[in-house]
Short mmCIF file of C-alpha atoms in Angstrom, two decimals:
data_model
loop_
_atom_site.label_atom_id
_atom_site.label_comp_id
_atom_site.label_asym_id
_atom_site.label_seq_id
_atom_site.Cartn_x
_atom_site.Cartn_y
_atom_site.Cartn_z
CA UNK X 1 0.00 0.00 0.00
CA UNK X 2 0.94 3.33 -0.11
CA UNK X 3 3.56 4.96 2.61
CA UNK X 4 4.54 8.09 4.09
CA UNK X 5 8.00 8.58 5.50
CA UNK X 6 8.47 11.31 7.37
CA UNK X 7 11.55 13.19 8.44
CA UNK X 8 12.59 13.79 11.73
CA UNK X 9 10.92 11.39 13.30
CA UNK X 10 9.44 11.60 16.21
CA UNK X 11 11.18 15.19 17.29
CA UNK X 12 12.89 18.14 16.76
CA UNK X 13 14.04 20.88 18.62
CA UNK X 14 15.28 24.39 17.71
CA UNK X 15 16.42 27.53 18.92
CA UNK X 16 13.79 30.25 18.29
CA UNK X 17 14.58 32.42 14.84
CA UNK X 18 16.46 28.90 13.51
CA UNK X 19 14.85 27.61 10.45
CA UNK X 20 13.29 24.26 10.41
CA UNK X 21 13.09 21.93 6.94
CA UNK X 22 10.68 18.95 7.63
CA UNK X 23 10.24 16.12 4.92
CA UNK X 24 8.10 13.55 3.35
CA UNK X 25 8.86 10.71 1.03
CA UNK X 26 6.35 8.61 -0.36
CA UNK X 27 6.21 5.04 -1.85
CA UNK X 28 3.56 6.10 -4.95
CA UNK X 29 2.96 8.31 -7.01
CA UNK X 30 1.84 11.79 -5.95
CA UNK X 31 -0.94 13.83 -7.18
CA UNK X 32 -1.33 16.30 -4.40
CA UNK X 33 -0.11 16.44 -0.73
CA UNK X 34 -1.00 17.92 2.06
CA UNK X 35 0.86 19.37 5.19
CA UNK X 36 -1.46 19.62 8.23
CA UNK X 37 -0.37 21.20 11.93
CA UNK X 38 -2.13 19.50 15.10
CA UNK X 39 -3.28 21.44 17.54
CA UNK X 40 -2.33 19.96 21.21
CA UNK X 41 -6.42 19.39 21.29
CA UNK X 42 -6.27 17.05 18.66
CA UNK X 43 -7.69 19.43 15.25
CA UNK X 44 -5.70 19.30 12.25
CA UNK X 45 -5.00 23.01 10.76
CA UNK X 46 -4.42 23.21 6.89
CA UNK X 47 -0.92 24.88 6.69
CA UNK X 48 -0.30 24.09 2.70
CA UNK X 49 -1.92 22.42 -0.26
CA UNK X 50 -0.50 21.70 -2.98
CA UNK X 51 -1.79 19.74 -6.20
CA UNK X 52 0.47 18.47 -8.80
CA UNK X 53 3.69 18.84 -6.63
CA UNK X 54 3.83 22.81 -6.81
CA UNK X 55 5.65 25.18 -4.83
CA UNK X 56 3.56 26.99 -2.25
CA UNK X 57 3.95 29.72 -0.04
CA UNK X 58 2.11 31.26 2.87
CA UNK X 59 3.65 33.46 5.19
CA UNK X 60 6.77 31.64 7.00
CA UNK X 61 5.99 28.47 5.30
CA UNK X 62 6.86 27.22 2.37
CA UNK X 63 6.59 23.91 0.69
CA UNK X 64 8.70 22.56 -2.14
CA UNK X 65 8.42 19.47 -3.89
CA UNK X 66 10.18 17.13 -6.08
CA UNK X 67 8.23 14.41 -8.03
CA UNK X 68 11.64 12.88 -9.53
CA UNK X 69 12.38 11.59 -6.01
CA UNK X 70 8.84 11.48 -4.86
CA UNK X 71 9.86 13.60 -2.01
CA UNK X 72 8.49 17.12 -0.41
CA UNK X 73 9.35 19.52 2.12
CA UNK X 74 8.09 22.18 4.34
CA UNK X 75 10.18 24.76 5.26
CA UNK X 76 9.85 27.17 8.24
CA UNK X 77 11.63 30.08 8.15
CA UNK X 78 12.67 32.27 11.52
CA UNK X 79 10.82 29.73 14.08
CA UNK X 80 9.06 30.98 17.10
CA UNK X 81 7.63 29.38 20.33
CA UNK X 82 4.61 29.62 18.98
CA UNK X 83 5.22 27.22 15.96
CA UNK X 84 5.91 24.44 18.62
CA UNK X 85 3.40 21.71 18.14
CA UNK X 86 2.99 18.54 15.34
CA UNK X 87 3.32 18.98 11.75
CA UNK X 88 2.22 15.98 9.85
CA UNK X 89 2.55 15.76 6.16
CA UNK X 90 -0.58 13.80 3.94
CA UNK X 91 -0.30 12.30 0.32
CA UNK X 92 -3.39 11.57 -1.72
CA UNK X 93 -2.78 9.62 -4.91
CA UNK X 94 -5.12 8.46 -7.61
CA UNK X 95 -8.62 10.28 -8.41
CA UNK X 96 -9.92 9.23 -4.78
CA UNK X 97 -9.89 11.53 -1.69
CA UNK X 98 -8.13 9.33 0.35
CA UNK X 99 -5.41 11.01 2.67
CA UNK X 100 -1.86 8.55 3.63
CA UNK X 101 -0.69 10.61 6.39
CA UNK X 102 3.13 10.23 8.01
CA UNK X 103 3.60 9.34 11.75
CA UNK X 104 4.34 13.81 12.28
CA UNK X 105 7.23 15.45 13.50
CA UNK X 106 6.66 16.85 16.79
CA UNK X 107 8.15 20.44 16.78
CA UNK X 108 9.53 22.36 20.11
CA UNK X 109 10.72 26.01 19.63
CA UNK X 110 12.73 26.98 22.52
CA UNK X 111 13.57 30.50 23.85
CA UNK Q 1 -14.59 30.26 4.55
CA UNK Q 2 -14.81 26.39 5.10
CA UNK Q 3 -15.91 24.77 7.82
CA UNK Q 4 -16.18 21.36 9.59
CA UNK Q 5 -17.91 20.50 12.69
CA UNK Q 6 -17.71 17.25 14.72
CA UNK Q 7 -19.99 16.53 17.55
CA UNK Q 8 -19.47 15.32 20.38
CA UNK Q 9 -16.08 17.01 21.00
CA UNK Q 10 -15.37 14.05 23.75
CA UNK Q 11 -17.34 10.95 24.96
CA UNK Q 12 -16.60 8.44 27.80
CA UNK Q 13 -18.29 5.28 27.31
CA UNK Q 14 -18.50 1.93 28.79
CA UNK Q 15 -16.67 -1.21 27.39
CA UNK Q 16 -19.37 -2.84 24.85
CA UNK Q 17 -21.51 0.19 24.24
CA UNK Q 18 -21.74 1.96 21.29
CA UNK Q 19 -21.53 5.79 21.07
CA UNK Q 20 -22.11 7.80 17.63
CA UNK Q 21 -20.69 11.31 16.60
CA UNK Q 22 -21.84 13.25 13.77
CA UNK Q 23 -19.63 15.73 11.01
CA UNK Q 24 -20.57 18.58 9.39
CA UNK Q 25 -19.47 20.84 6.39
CA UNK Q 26 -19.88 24.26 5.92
CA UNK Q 27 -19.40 26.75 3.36
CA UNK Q 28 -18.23 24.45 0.81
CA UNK Q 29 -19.79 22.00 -1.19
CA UNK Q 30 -17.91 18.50 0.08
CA UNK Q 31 -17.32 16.21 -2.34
CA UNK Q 32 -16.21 13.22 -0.64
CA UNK Q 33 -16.41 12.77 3.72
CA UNK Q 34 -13.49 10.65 5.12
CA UNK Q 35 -13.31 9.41 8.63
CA UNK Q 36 -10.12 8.76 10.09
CA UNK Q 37 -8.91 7.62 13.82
CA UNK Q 38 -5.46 8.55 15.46
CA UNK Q 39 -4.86 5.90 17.87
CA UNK Q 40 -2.64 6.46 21.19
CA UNK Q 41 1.33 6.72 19.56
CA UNK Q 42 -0.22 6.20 15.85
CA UNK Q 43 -0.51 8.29 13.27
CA UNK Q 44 -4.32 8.93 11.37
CA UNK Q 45 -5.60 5.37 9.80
CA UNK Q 46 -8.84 5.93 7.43
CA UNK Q 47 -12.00 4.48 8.56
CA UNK Q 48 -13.96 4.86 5.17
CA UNK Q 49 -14.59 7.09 2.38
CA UNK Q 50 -17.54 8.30 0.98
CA UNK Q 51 -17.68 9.82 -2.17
CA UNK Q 52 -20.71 11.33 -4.16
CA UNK Q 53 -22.72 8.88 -6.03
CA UNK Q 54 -20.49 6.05 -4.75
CA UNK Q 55 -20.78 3.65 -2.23
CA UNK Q 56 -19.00 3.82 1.26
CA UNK Q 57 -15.71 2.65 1.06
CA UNK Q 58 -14.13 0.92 4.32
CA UNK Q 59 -10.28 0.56 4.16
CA UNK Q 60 -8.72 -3.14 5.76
CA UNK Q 61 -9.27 -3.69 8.97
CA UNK Q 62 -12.59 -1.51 9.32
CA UNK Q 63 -15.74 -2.66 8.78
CA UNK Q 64 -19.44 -1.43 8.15
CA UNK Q 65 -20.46 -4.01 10.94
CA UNK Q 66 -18.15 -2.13 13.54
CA UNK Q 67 -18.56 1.42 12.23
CA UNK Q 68 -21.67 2.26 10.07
CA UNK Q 69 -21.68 5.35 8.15
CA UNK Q 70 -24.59 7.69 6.98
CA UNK Q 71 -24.01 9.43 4.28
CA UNK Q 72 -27.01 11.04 3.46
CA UNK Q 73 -26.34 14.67 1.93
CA UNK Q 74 -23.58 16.61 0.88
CA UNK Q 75 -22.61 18.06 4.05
CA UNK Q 76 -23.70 15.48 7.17
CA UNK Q 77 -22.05 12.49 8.20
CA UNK Q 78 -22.40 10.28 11.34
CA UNK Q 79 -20.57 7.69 12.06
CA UNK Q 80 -21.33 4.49 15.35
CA UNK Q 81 -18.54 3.02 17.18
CA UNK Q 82 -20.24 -0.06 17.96
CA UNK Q 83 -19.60 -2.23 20.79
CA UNK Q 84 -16.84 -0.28 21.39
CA UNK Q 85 -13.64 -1.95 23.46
CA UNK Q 86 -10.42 -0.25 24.85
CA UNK Q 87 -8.56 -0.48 21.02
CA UNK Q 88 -11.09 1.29 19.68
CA UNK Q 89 -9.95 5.02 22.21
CA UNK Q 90 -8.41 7.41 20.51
CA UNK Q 91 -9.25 10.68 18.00
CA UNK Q 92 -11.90 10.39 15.29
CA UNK Q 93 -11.26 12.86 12.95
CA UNK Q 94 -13.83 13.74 9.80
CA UNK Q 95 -12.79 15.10 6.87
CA UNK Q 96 -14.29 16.85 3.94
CA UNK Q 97 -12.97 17.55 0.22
CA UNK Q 98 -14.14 20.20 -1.65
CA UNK Q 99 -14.12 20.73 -5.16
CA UNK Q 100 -10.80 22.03 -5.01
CA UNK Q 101 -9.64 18.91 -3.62
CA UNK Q 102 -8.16 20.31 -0.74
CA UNK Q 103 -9.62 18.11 2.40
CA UNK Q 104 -10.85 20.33 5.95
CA UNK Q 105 -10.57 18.44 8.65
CA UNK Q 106 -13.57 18.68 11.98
CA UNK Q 107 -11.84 19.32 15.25
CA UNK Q 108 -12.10 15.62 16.61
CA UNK Q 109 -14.41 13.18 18.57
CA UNK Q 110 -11.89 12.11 21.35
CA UNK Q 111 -13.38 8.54 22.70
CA UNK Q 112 -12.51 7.00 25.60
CA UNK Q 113 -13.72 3.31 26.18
CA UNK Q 114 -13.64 2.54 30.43
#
């Protein structure tokens, strides 16, 4: 089935104003992904969409993508402590809806 | 802007009862609902999809028995936990696709099985 790799696992921890560059990998072929941030409640928070593995941007965040190695990342430029939380990245492939979603990268910004 | 809503936002119930929660979309025409769970140290597994004009879809390991669906407009789902036991906790997440493909996910039905 399809898979979701996710890079750093589990954790990672920066200094705030250090940049951040998470990644995902996948074991299919891509037509859109998804990067999501969870809210310590549990709600998943639309950070980026992207269909058709282009580049988007919104605010700090960026997201890049490179079908040739069926790879993307998000980047997060000048980190604060408020950016601390889990960012999990979500692949859909084929015509269907369904979501493949990594294991997340759990993300504390430190003062 | 679009919106989903899950209700209950938490429910305690007793080992062997069933409990049901209920998604809705708003402000966007959904397309497809999906219902996912995020188990305790797991990452989100999908329940089932359904899609317009198509039948519910469960993925391995879920069944309609276990958890019915109902499906029956654009923007209202529900979903029963049925004789719910202790592997069955964790975060039930609904989410919605638009036409734009992009998928909004409800804040969660946290269930806890005593």
């Amino acid at each position: 089935g399809q898979q979701v790799q996710q890079s750093p696992p589990a954790s990672l921890v920066l200094q705030e104003g250090e940049n951040a560059e998470l990644q995902c990998t996948y074991s299919t072929t891509l037509n859109s992904m998804q990067w999501f941030y969870q809210r310590p409640g549990g709600r998943l928070v639309s950070l980026l969409y992207s269909p058709s593995w282009a580049e988007q941007r919104g605010g700090r965040l960026t997201s890049s993508a490179a079908s040739n190695e069926s790879r993307s990342s998000l980047h997060i430029s000048s980190s604060q402590i408020t950016d601390s939380g889990t960012y999990l990245c979500a692949m859909a492939g084929g015509s269907n809806a369904k979501l493949t979603f990594g294991k997340g990268t759990k993300l504390s910004v430190k003062s | 802007g679009a919106l989903v809503y899950q209700y209950p936002r938490r429910t305690i119930c007793k080992s062997g009862t069933s409990m049901r929660m209920e998604c809705q979309a708003v402000g966007f025409q959904a397309t497809s609902v999906a219902w996912y769970r995020q188990s305790p140290q797991k990452t989100f597994e999908l329940i089932a999809l359904s899609t317009v004009n198509s039948a519910i879809k469960y993925e391995q390991n879920f069944t309609q028995e276990k958890f019915p669906i109902s499906h029956p407009n654009l923007s209202f789902s529900s979903m029963t936990v049925l004789n719910a036991y202790l592997e069955d906790r964790g975060l039930y997440l609904c989410g919605a696709r638009g036409p734009s493909y992009e998928q909004y996910f409800g804040p969660g039905t946290r269930l806890t099985v005593l």
